CSV table of C-alpha atoms and ligand atoms in Angstrom, one decimal:
chain,number,residue,atom,x,y,z
A,1,MET,CA,75.2,60.0,56.9
A,2,ASP,CA,74.9,58.9,61.1
A,3,SER,CA,76.7,56.3,62.7
A,4,VAL,CA,75.7,53.6,64.3
A,5,PRO,CA,76.9,53.3,67.8
A,6,GLY,CA,79.8,50.7,68.6
A,7,GLU,CA,80.7,50.7,64.3
A,8,LYS,CA,84.1,51.6,63.4
A,9,ARG,CA,83.7,54.6,61.1
A,10,PRO,CA,86.0,54.0,58.0
A,11,PRO,CA,89.4,56.7,58.5
A,12,THR,CA,88.9,59.6,56.7
A,13,SER,CA,90.5,59.4,53.0
A,14,VAL,CA,93.4,62.4,52.0
A,15,THR,CA,95.0,62.3,48.4
A,16,VAL,CA,98.5,64.2,47.9
A,17,ILE,CA,99.1,64.8,44.1
A,18,GLY,CA,103.2,65.0,44.3
A,19,GLY,CA,105.4,63.6,45.4
A,20,GLY,CA,108.3,66.3,46.5
A,21,LEU,CA,109.6,67.5,50.2
A,22,ALA,CA,105.9,69.0,50.9
A,23,GLY,CA,103.7,66.3,49.5
A,24,ILE,CA,105.7,63.5,52.0
A,25,SER,CA,106.0,66.7,54.6
A,26,ALA,CA,101.4,66.1,54.3
A,27,ALA,CA,101.6,63.1,53.6
A,28,CYS,CA,103.4,61.7,56.5
A,29,GLU,CA,101.6,64.3,58.7
A,30,LEU,CA,98.3,63.1,58.0
A,31,ALA,CA,98.8,60.0,58.3
A,32,ASP,CA,100.0,60.4,62.3
A,33,LEU,CA,97.4,62.2,62.6
A,34,GLY,CA,95.0,59.3,61.5
A,35,PHE,CA,94.2,60.0,58.3
A,36,GLN,CA,94.0,57.2,55.4
A,37,VAL,CA,95.9,59.0,52.7
A,38,SER,CA,96.9,58.3,49.3
A,39,LEU,CA,100.2,60.0,47.7
A,40,LEU,CA,100.3,60.4,44.2
A,41,GLU,CA,103.1,61.2,42.0
A,42,LYS,CA,103.3,61.2,38.1
A,43,ARG,CA,106.7,60.4,38.2
A,44,PRO,CA,108.7,57.1,39.6
A,45,PHE,CA,110.4,58.1,42.8
A,46,LEU,CA,109.4,60.5,45.6
A,47,GLY,CA,111.7,63.5,46.1
A,48,GLY,CA,110.3,65.7,43.7
A,49,ARG,CA,113.2,68.8,42.9
A,50,THR,CA,115.8,66.3,45.6
A,51,PHE,CA,116.5,64.1,43.4
A,52,SER,CA,119.6,61.5,42.0
A,53,TYR,CA,120.2,59.1,39.9
A,54,TYR,CA,122.8,56.7,39.4
A,55,GLU,CA,125.8,57.0,36.6
A,56,LYS,CA,126.3,54.1,35.9
A,57,GLU,CA,129.6,54.9,33.4
A,58,ILE,CA,131.4,56.5,36.6
A,59,GLY,CA,129.7,54.9,39.4
A,60,VAL,CA,128.3,57.5,41.6
A,61,ASP,CA,125.1,59.1,41.9
A,62,ILE,CA,124.7,62.5,40.9
A,63,ASP,CA,122.0,65.5,41.7
A,64,ASN,CA,119.8,66.7,40.9
A,65,GLY,CA,121.7,69.5,42.5
A,66,GLN,CA,123.9,70.3,46.0
A,67,HIS,CA,121.3,70.7,48.9
A,68,VAL,CA,122.5,72.3,51.6
A,69,PHE,CA,120.5,73.6,54.8
A,70,MET,CA,121.3,75.1,58.0
A,71,LYS,CA,120.4,74.4,61.8
A,72,CYS,CA,117.7,77.0,61.9
A,73,CYS,CA,115.5,74.3,59.7
A,74,ALA,CA,113.2,72.8,62.1
A,75,SER,CA,110.9,71.7,60.3
A,76,TYR,CA,113.2,69.2,57.5
A,77,ILE,CA,115.1,68.4,60.2
A,78,ALA,CA,112.9,67.1,62.3
A,79,LEU,CA,110.6,65.2,59.0
A,80,LEU,CA,114.1,64.0,58.4
A,81,LYS,CA,114.2,62.3,62.4
A,82,LYS,CA,111.2,61.4,62.1
A,83,LEU,CA,112.0,58.7,58.6
A,84,ASP,CA,114.9,57.8,60.9
A,85,VAL,CA,117.6,59.3,58.5
A,86,TRP,CA,119.8,61.7,60.3
A,87,GLU,CA,122.4,59.8,60.7
A,88,LYS,CA,122.5,59.7,56.8
A,89,MET,CA,123.5,63.7,57.2
A,90,SER,CA,126.5,66.2,57.9
A,91,VAL,CA,126.2,69.0,60.3
A,92,GLN,CA,129.1,70.8,61.5
A,93,SER,CA,129.4,71.3,65.0
A,94,ASP,CA,130.1,75.4,63.9
A,95,LEU,CA,129.5,77.3,61.0
A,96,ARG,CA,132.7,77.7,58.9
A,97,VAL,CA,133.0,79.1,55.2
A,98,PRO,CA,135.8,79.7,53.5
A,99,VAL,CA,135.0,82.2,51.6
A,100,ILE,CA,138.3,83.2,48.6
A,101,ASN,CA,138.5,86.5,46.3
A,102,ASP,CA,141.4,86.8,44.4
A,103,GLY,CA,143.7,84.2,45.9
A,104,LYS,CA,142.5,85.5,49.5
A,105,THR,CA,140.9,83.2,51.8
A,106,SER,CA,138.7,84.9,54.3
A,107,TYR,CA,136.8,82.6,56.6
A,108,ILE,CA,132.6,83.9,57.8
A,109,SER,CA,132.3,81.4,60.9
A,110,SER,CA,130.7,81.9,64.5
A,111,VAL,CA,132.5,81.6,67.6
A,112,THR,CA,131.0,81.4,71.3
A,113,LEU,CA,128.8,83.8,71.9
A,114,PRO,CA,125.1,84.2,71.7
A,115,GLY,CA,123.5,85.1,68.6
A,116,PRO,CA,124.3,87.6,66.5
A,117,LEU,CA,127.4,88.0,68.0
A,118,HIS,CA,128.1,84.4,67.0
A,119,LEU,CA,129.6,85.7,64.0
A,120,LEU,CA,131.0,89.8,65.0
A,121,PRO,CA,134.7,88.9,65.5
A,122,SER,CA,134.8,87.2,61.7
A,123,LEU,CA,132.3,89.8,59.8
A,124,LEU,CA,135.2,92.0,61.7
A,125,THR,CA,138.0,90.2,60.5
A,126,TYR,CA,136.6,89.3,57.0
A,127,ASN,CA,138.9,90.6,54.4
A,128,HIS,CA,136.9,90.4,51.6
A,129,LEU,CA,135.8,94.4,52.6
A,130,SER,CA,137.2,97.5,54.3
A,131,PHE,CA,137.2,98.7,57.9
A,132,ILE,CA,134.2,101.2,57.0
A,133,GLU,CA,132.6,98.3,54.9
A,134,LYS,CA,132.8,96.5,57.8
A,135,LEU,CA,131.5,98.8,60.3
A,136,ALA,CA,128.5,99.7,58.3
A,137,VAL,CA,128.1,96.1,57.3
A,138,CYS,CA,127.6,95.1,61.1
A,139,SER,CA,125.5,98.1,61.4
A,140,THR,CA,122.5,97.2,59.2
A,141,MET,CA,122.8,93.4,60.5
A,142,LEU,CA,121.7,95.5,63.7
A,143,LYS,CA,118.8,97.2,61.7
A,144,ILE,CA,118.4,94.1,60.4
A,145,MET,CA,117.8,92.9,63.7
A,146,ARG,CA,115.6,95.7,64.7
A,147,THR,CA,113.3,95.7,62.1
A,148,ASN,CA,109.7,93.2,62.0
A,149,TRP,CA,109.7,92.4,58.2
A,150,GLN,CA,105.9,90.2,58.8
A,151,ASP,CA,104.1,93.8,59.5
A,152,ASP,CA,106.4,95.8,57.2
A,153,GLN,CA,104.9,95.1,53.8
A,154,ASP,CA,107.0,98.2,52.3
A,155,LEU,CA,109.7,96.0,52.5
A,156,ASP,CA,108.0,93.2,50.0
A,157,SER,CA,107.8,95.6,47.4
A,158,ILE,CA,111.0,97.2,47.0
A,159,SER,CA,114.8,95.5,46.6
A,160,PHE,CA,117.0,94.1,48.7
A,161,HIS,CA,119.4,96.2,47.1
A,162,ALA,CA,117.8,99.0,46.7
A,163,TRP,CA,116.9,98.7,50.1
A,164,LEU,CA,121.0,98.0,51.1
A,165,LYS,CA,121.8,101.4,49.4
A,166,GLN,CA,119.7,103.3,51.2
A,167,HIS,CA,121.7,101.5,54.2
A,168,LYS,CA,125.1,103.1,52.8
A,169,GLN,CA,126.0,99.4,51.3
A,170,SER,CA,129.2,99.9,48.8
A,171,TYR,CA,128.7,98.3,45.7
A,172,ARG,CA,131.8,96.1,47.2
A,173,ALA,CA,130.3,95.1,50.8
A,174,ILE,CA,126.7,93.8,48.9
A,175,THR,CA,128.5,91.7,46.2
A,176,ASN,CA,131.6,90.8,48.8
A,177,LEU,CA,129.0,89.8,51.9
A,178,TRP,CA,125.2,90.4,51.1
A,179,ASN,CA,124.7,88.1,48.0
A,180,LEU,CA,127.1,85.7,49.3
A,181,ILE,CA,124.3,85.2,51.6
A,182,ILE,CA,121.6,86.1,49.5
A,183,LEU,CA,122.7,84.1,46.1
A,184,PRO,CA,122.3,80.6,47.5
A,185,THR,CA,119.6,81.6,49.7
A,186,CYS,CA,116.6,83.2,47.7
A,187,ASN,CA,118.7,81.4,44.0
A,188,GLU,CA,118.8,85.3,42.8
A,189,THR,CA,121.3,88.5,43.5
A,190,ALA,CA,119.6,91.0,46.4
A,191,GLU,CA,119.2,92.9,43.0
A,192,HIS,CA,116.2,90.9,42.4
A,193,VAL,CA,115.0,89.8,46.3
A,194,SER,CA,112.5,91.7,48.4
A,195,ALA,CA,114.0,93.0,50.8
A,196,GLY,CA,111.3,92.0,53.1
A,197,GLN,CA,112.6,88.2,52.1
A,198,ALA,CA,116.2,88.7,52.2
A,199,ILE,CA,116.1,90.3,55.8
A,200,MET,CA,113.9,86.8,56.7
A,201,VAL,CA,116.6,85.3,55.9
A,202,ILE,CA,118.9,87.0,57.3
A,203,LYS,CA,117.5,87.1,60.6
A,204,VAL,CA,116.2,83.9,61.0
A,205,GLY,CA,119.0,82.2,59.3
A,206,PHE,CA,121.6,84.2,60.5
A,207,LEU,CA,121.4,86.0,63.7
A,208,ALA,CA,118.3,84.7,65.6
A,209,SER,CA,121.3,82.0,67.1
A,210,ARG,CA,124.5,80.7,67.5
A,211,HIS,CA,124.0,77.1,66.1
A,212,GLY,CA,120.7,78.5,63.3
A,213,THR,CA,123.6,78.7,60.8
A,214,ASP,CA,125.6,75.2,61.4
A,215,ILE,CA,125.4,73.3,57.2
A,216,GLY,CA,124.6,70.4,57.0
A,217,TYR,CA,123.9,68.3,53.7
A,218,SER,CA,123.2,64.7,53.0
A,219,LYS,CA,126.3,62.4,52.7
A,220,VAL,CA,124.4,60.3,50.4
A,221,GLY,CA,122.4,60.7,47.2
A,222,LEU,CA,119.7,62.4,47.6
A,223,SER,CA,117.5,60.3,46.3
A,224,ARG,CA,118.9,57.6,48.5
A,225,LEU,CA,117.8,59.6,51.8
A,226,LEU,CA,114.8,59.9,52.4
A,227,ALA,CA,112.6,58.5,49.3
A,228,ASP,CA,111.9,54.8,50.5
A,229,GLU,CA,112.0,56.0,53.8
A,230,ALA,CA,109.1,58.3,53.7
A,231,GLN,CA,107.1,55.2,51.2
A,232,ARG,CA,107.1,52.6,54.2
A,233,TYR,CA,106.8,55.4,56.3
A,234,ILE,CA,103.3,56.2,54.8
A,235,GLU,CA,102.6,52.2,54.2
A,236,GLY,CA,103.2,51.5,57.4
A,237,ARG,CA,100.7,53.7,58.2
A,238,GLY,CA,97.9,52.5,56.1
A,239,GLY,CA,98.3,54.6,53.6
A,240,SER,CA,99.7,53.9,50.1
A,241,VAL,CA,102.1,55.9,47.2
A,242,VAL,CA,100.8,54.9,43.5
A,243,PHE,CA,104.0,56.5,41.2
A,244,GLY,CA,103.0,57.1,37.3
A,245,ALA,CA,99.8,58.7,38.6
A,246,GLU,CA,99.5,62.3,37.2
A,247,LEU,CA,97.2,64.7,37.8
A,248,LYS,CA,94.9,65.8,34.4
A,249,ALA,CA,92.1,68.0,35.5
A,250,PHE,CA,90.2,69.2,38.7
A,251,ASN,CA,86.5,68.7,38.8
A,252,PHE,CA,85.1,71.2,41.1
A,253,GLU,CA,82.1,71.3,41.8
A,254,GLY,CA,80.7,74.6,44.1
A,255,ASP,CA,83.1,74.9,46.6
A,256,THR,CA,83.9,71.3,47.0
A,257,LEU,CA,86.7,68.9,44.6
A,258,ILE,CA,84.2,66.3,43.5
A,259,ASP,CA,87.1,64.2,42.8
A,260,ILE,CA,90.1,64.4,40.7
A,261,GLU,CA,91.1,62.9,37.2
A,262,LEU,CA,94.5,61.2,35.8
A,263,LYS,CA,96.2,60.8,32.8
A,264,ASN,CA,95.0,57.1,32.8
A,265,GLY,CA,91.4,58.7,32.8
A,266,GLU,CA,91.6,57.0,36.5
A,267,LYS,CA,89.2,59.4,38.6
A,268,VAL,CA,90.2,59.4,42.4
A,269,ARG,CA,87.9,60.3,44.8
A,270,SER,CA,88.5,60.7,48.2
A,271,ASP,CA,87.0,63.3,51.5
A,272,TYR,CA,90.3,65.7,51.5
A,273,PHE,CA,92.6,66.3,48.7
A,274,VAL,CA,96.1,68.8,49.0
A,275,SER,CA,97.8,69.5,45.8
A,276,ALA,CA,101.5,69.4,46.5
A,277,LEU,CA,101.8,70.4,42.6
A,278,GLN,CA,104.6,73.2,41.6
A,279,PHE,CA,103.1,76.5,40.8
A,280,GLU,CA,103.5,76.5,37.3
A,281,ASN,CA,101.8,72.4,37.0
A,282,LEU,CA,98.9,73.6,39.1
A,283,ARG,CA,98.3,77.0,36.5
A,284,GLU,CA,98.8,74.6,33.6
A,285,ILE,CA,96.1,71.9,35.0
A,286,LEU,CA,93.6,74.6,37.7
A,287,PRO,CA,89.1,75.2,35.4
A,288,PRO,CA,90.6,79.2,33.8
A,289,ASN,CA,87.5,80.2,35.9
A,290,ILE,CA,89.2,78.4,39.1
A,291,LEU,CA,92.1,79.7,38.2
A,292,ALA,CA,91.0,83.3,38.1
A,293,THR,CA,89.4,83.3,41.8
A,294,ASP,CA,90.9,85.8,44.1
A,295,TYR,CA,92.6,82.7,45.9
A,296,PHE,CA,94.5,81.4,42.8
A,297,SER,CA,94.9,84.5,40.3
A,298,PRO,CA,98.0,85.8,41.8
A,299,ILE,CA,100.3,83.0,41.0
A,300,SER,CA,100.3,83.6,37.3
A,301,ASN,CA,102.4,86.0,38.7
A,302,LEU,CA,105.3,84.1,40.1
A,303,LYS,CA,108.3,83.1,38.5
A,304,SER,CA,111.6,80.5,39.1
A,305,SER,CA,115.2,80.7,38.2
A,306,PRO,CA,117.8,78.4,37.5
A,307,ILE,CA,120.3,77.1,39.4
A,308,VAL,CA,122.9,74.9,37.0
A,309,ASN,CA,125.5,72.4,38.4
A,310,VAL,CA,128.4,71.6,37.0
A,311,HIS,CA,130.6,67.7,37.8
A,312,LEU,CA,133.3,66.9,37.4
A,313,TRP,CA,135.9,64.6,38.5
A,314,PHE,CA,139.5,65.4,38.0
A,315,ASP,CA,142.4,62.6,38.3
A,316,LYS,CA,143.6,64.0,41.2
A,317,LYS,CA,143.1,65.5,44.5
A,318,VAL,CA,142.9,69.4,43.5
A,319,THR,CA,141.4,70.7,46.8
A,320,ASP,CA,140.9,70.4,50.7
A,321,PHE,CA,138.3,72.0,51.3
A,322,GLU,CA,134.9,70.2,51.7
A,323,PHE,CA,132.9,73.0,49.8
A,324,ALA,CA,134.0,76.8,49.8
A,325,ALA,CA,132.5,80.1,48.2
A,326,TYR,CA,134.6,82.2,45.6
A,327,LEU,CA,133.2,85.8,44.9
A,328,GLY,CA,133.8,87.2,41.4
A,329,SER,CA,133.6,84.3,39.6
A,330,ASP,CA,130.7,82.1,37.7
A,331,VAL,CA,132.0,79.5,40.0
A,332,GLN,CA,129.8,80.8,43.2
A,333,TRP,CA,130.5,76.8,45.9
A,334,VAL,CA,132.2,74.7,45.6
A,335,PHE,CA,131.5,71.0,46.8
A,336,ASN,CA,134.2,68.7,47.2
A,337,LYS,CA,131.9,65.4,46.9
A,338,SER,CA,134.2,63.5,47.1
A,339,ALA,CA,134.8,64.0,50.6
A,340,ILE,CA,131.5,64.5,51.5
A,341,LEU,CA,129.8,61.2,50.1
A,342,GLY,CA,133.1,59.1,51.4
A,343,LEU,CA,134.7,58.6,48.0
A,344,LYS,CA,137.7,56.0,48.5
A,345,ASP,CA,139.4,56.6,44.5
A,346,GLU,CA,142.3,58.4,43.9
A,347,GLY,CA,141.0,61.3,41.8
A,348,GLN,CA,138.3,63.9,43.2
A,349,TYR,CA,134.8,64.8,42.4
A,350,LEU,CA,133.6,67.9,42.5
A,351,VAL,CA,130.4,69.6,42.0
A,352,ILE,CA,130.1,73.8,41.0
A,353,THR,CA,126.8,75.4,41.9
A,354,ILE,CA,125.6,78.3,40.4
A,355,SER,CA,122.7,80.0,41.5
A,356,GLY,CA,120.4,82.6,39.7
A,357,ALA,CA,122.0,81.3,36.2
A,358,HIS,CA,119.4,82.7,33.8
A,359,THR,CA,122.8,83.3,31.1
A,360,LEU,CA,124.4,80.6,31.7
A,361,VAL,CA,121.1,78.2,31.6
A,362,GLU,CA,120.7,79.1,27.7
A,363,THR,CA,125.0,78.7,27.2
A,364,ASN,CA,125.4,74.9,25.8
A,365,LYS,CA,127.2,73.0,27.2
A,366,ASP,CA,130.6,72.7,25.5
A,367,GLU,CA,131.0,76.1,25.6
A,368,LEU,CA,129.2,76.3,29.2
A,369,LEU,CA,132.1,73.3,30.7
A,370,ALA,CA,135.5,75.3,29.0
A,371,ARG,CA,134.0,78.5,30.7
A,372,VAL,CA,133.2,76.9,33.9
A,373,VAL,CA,136.9,74.7,33.7
A,374,THR,CA,138.8,77.7,33.0
A,375,ASP,CA,137.9,80.1,36.0
A,376,LEU,CA,139.0,77.0,37.9
A,377,GLN,CA,142.5,76.9,37.2
A,378,ARG,CA,142.4,80.7,38.6
A,379,LEU,CA,140.6,80.0,41.3
A,380,ILE,CA,142.3,76.9,41.9
A,381,PRO,CA,145.4,76.3,40.5
A,382,ALA,CA,146.0,72.9,41.4
A,383,THR,CA,143.4,71.6,38.9
A,384,LYS,CA,145.7,72.9,36.3
A,385,LEU,CA,147.9,69.8,36.7
A,386,ALA,CA,145.2,67.4,37.1
A,387,ASN,CA,142.5,65.7,33.9
A,388,LEU,CA,139.9,66.3,33.4
A,389,LYS,CA,138.1,62.8,33.3
A,390,GLN,CA,134.2,63.3,32.7
A,391,SER,CA,132.1,65.4,33.2
A,392,ARG,CA,128.7,66.4,33.8
A,393,ILE,CA,125.8,69.7,34.0
A,394,VAL,CA,122.5,69.0,35.3
A,395,LYS,CA,120.7,72.8,33.9
A,396,GLU,CA,117.0,73.2,36.6
A,397,LEU,CA,115.9,75.8,34.8
A,398,GLY,CA,112.8,76.2,37.3
A,399,ALA,CA,115.0,75.2,40.1
A,400,THR,CA,112.9,77.5,42.3
A,401,PHE,CA,110.3,80.3,42.9
A,402,THR,CA,111.6,83.9,42.6
A,403,PRO,CA,111.5,85.3,46.3
A,404,ALA,CA,111.3,88.8,43.9
A,405,PRO,CA,110.0,92.3,45.3
A,406,GLY,CA,105.9,92.0,44.7
A,407,ALA,CA,105.8,88.5,45.6
A,408,ALA,CA,105.1,88.4,48.6
A,409,LYS,CA,101.6,88.5,48.3
A,410,LEU,CA,101.5,86.5,45.0
A,411,ARG,CA,102.2,83.3,47.6
A,412,PRO,CA,98.3,82.0,48.4
A,413,THR,CA,97.9,79.9,52.3
A,414,ALA,CA,97.4,76.6,52.8
A,415,ARG,CA,93.7,76.5,53.4
A,416,THR,CA,91.8,77.4,49.9
A,417,PRO,CA,88.6,78.4,49.8
A,418,PHE,CA,87.4,74.8,48.8
A,419,THR,CA,85.9,72.6,51.1
A,420,ASN,CA,88.2,69.7,50.8
A,421,LEU,CA,91.2,71.4,49.3
A,422,ALA,CA,94.5,72.4,50.7
A,423,LEU,CA,97.7,73.8,49.2
A,424,ALA,CA,101.1,72.9,50.2
A,425,GLY,CA,104.5,73.1,47.1
A,426,GLU,CA,108.1,75.1,48.5
A,427,TRP,CA,105.6,78.7,46.7
A,428,THR,CA,103.1,78.5,49.0
A,429,ALA,CA,103.0,81.1,51.8
A,430,THR,CA,105.6,79.5,54.5
A,431,GLY,CA,107.9,83.0,54.7
A,432,TRP,CA,110.7,80.9,53.3
A,433,PRO,CA,112.3,81.5,50.2
A,434,SER,CA,112.1,78.2,48.1
A,435,THR,CA,113.7,75.7,50.3
A,436,MET,CA,113.2,71.9,51.7
A,437,GLU,CA,112.5,74.2,54.8
A,438,SER,CA,109.5,75.8,52.9
A,439,ALA,CA,108.4,72.5,51.4
A,440,THR,CA,108.5,70.6,54.6
A,441,LEU,CA,106.6,73.2,56.4
A,442,SER,CA,104.0,74.0,53.2
A,443,GLY,CA,103.0,69.9,54.1
A,444,LYS,CA,102.5,70.6,57.9
A,445,ALA,CA,100.4,73.9,56.9
A,446,ALA,CA,98.4,71.6,54.6
A,447,ALA,CA,98.2,68.7,56.8
A,448,GLN,CA,96.7,71.7,59.6
A,449,ALA,CA,94.5,72.7,57.1
A,450,ILE,CA,92.6,69.3,56.1
A,451,VAL,CA,92.6,69.0,60.5
A,452,GLU,CA,90.6,72.7,60.6
A,453,LEU,CA,88.5,71.7,57.5
A,454,SER,CA,87.4,68.0,58.1
A,455,LYS,CA,86.5,69.9,62.0
A,456,ASN,CA,84.4,72.5,60.4
A,457,PRO,CA,83.4,71.7,57.0
B,501,FAD,C1,119.1,72.8,41.6
B,501,FAD,C2,118.7,72.4,42.8
B,501,FAD,C3,119.1,73.1,43.8
B,501,FAD,C4,118.6,73.6,45.4
B,501,FAD,N1,118.9,74.0,46.5
B,501,FAD,C5,118.7,74.2,47.2
B,501,FAD,C6,119.4,74.4,48.8
B,501,FAD,O1,120.6,74.1,48.5
B,501,FAD,N2,118.9,73.4,49.8
B,501,FAD,C7,117.2,74.1,49.5
B,501,FAD,O2,116.4,74.4,50.9
B,501,FAD,N3,116.3,73.9,49.0
B,501,FAD,C8,117.1,74.1,47.2
B,501,FAD,N4,116.4,73.8,46.7
B,501,FAD,C9,114.9,73.8,47.0
B,501,FAD,C10,114.2,72.5,46.8
B,501,FAD,O3,114.7,71.6,46.3
B,501,FAD,C11,112.8,73.5,46.6
B,501,FAD,O4,112.1,73.5,47.7
B,501,FAD,C12,112.1,71.8,47.2
B,501,FAD,O5,112.6,70.5,47.2
B,501,FAD,C13,110.1,71.7,46.8
B,501,FAD,O6,109.9,71.5,47.0
B,501,FAD,P1,108.2,71.1,46.6
B,501,FAD,O7,107.9,69.3,47.1
B,501,FAD,O8,107.6,72.1,47.1
B,501,FAD,O9,108.4,70.4,45.0
B,501,FAD,P2,109.1,69.8,44.1
B,501,FAD,O10,109.8,69.1,44.4
B,501,FAD,O11,108.5,70.2,43.2
B,501,FAD,O12,107.8,68.8,43.9
B,501,FAD,C14,106.6,68.0,43.2
B,501,FAD,C15,106.2,67.2,42.9
B,501,FAD,O13,105.1,67.4,42.1
B,501,FAD,C16,105.1,66.1,41.4
B,501,FAD,N5,104.3,66.8,40.1
B,501,FAD,C17,104.5,67.5,39.3
B,501,FAD,N6,103.2,67.6,38.4
B,501,FAD,C18,102.6,66.7,38.7
B,501,FAD,C19,100.8,66.1,38.2
B,501,FAD,N7,100.9,66.1,37.6
B,501,FAD,N8,101.0,64.6,39.1
B,501,FAD,C20,101.9,64.3,40.1
B,501,FAD,N9,102.3,64.7,40.4
B,501,FAD,C21,102.8,65.1,40.1
B,501,FAD,C22,106.6,66.2,40.8
B,501,FAD,O14,107.3,65.3,40.5
B,501,FAD,C23,107.3,66.6,42.3
B,501,FAD,O15,107.4,64.6,42.9
B,501,FAD,C24,117.3,73.6,45.2
B,501,FAD,C25,116.1,73.0,43.8
B,501,FAD,C26,117.5,72.9,43.4
B,501,FAD,C27,116.6,72.3,41.5
């Protein structure tokens, strides 16, 4: 309908479904652009896979998983700043990671040299590799610098492990260095990650700039980091956030999404929609004929990978590290949560993070705890002299999508073939592995797709 001159047209409405970082990022971006945003979330809180709960018995916030970012995560950092929560983060001024193997500590750290040279001194003094292995690693890093993962389709079809073998990397270099980078960032070892994804992570995350590698994390429980601020941000721009709103069905007519239906039977109409659900949810909810389309059908082949976090409270201080990586053990990373959260009590709260934990998610919790504690006594002998007061185990089965060989082709773009639907979610085609950066970028891309659709309906 044509508007009458002087009449104020109502703002264009967008319903964003899913209140994880992707949905939050899309909703904030669209609210900034003047859209009337409604963010629907099935749970009673925002944050999605980044959340914490208050453990009354212990009196502390427990994260569903220790979340770490690097300074190369520009979109995630921009979102934190937009929501005015940057002060809640602790960020290194220069990368420094203690890596411990058989009781020997070596540091991966950066120095005052432009990228990629900032890592060279620590690679050359990294004592978990022989001199020859270090030279081979440096030459492979140079090869990675020169590789264009975006244009080379072959890199998506082979594993990073196979690519490293082609580049003469030893078993020890793969386990003691390459997997140290790839397992926590891609949530799988080099064998299960495509060469393209791994090369992207190393190039963008580790080699591009001196400070891109600096590590940061939240000083508060994840649900206290940005959830309330995001809600206020959206509501402050005329939008709304609805909890307990579980999407049950999409109703398409031709190339348009007419409305969506919630579990409580309510139908929601809006000019535009953004789906910011996990791919597993989307697969279940999409009508079969829509899931079978060329655009959506590849997501049927996407897979996910688990992460296990073991939370331990000791009655004494057992380590001075704020965090450290351990080689040759189930205990991959130890985070000193007492230091991170600024806890003042006498004991120490540690979190053990285990990525790609396929076998451990199936191990029962008592056995898993015993295994981790025994390992920890070997890795941090002071734990033998301390009493374990409390423990909690959080298993996240579908923690991340798996960036396996072939996965890049399965990730859809933000713009769908439908006239009023865009897609977000860390698993969409951002180029990044499953990270907070990927989620945030995907939200921005979905908002951009809505802008384009609204200009060219
Ligand atoms: C244990 C763990 C550790 C991790 N560690 C890191 C890390 O160190 N660094 C890093 O960068 N990333 C890490 N990640 C990955 C990161 O958390 C995710 O990539 C990111 O949070 C995904 O955000 P998202 O918004 O795309 O998806 P989600 O956060 O999954 O958001 C989807 C939202 O949709 C909602 N939803 C689902 N179904 C419906 C429905 N039917 N109706 C309405 N709403 C629905 C869900 O409740 C959820 O809020 C980790 C993840 C886990 C689980």
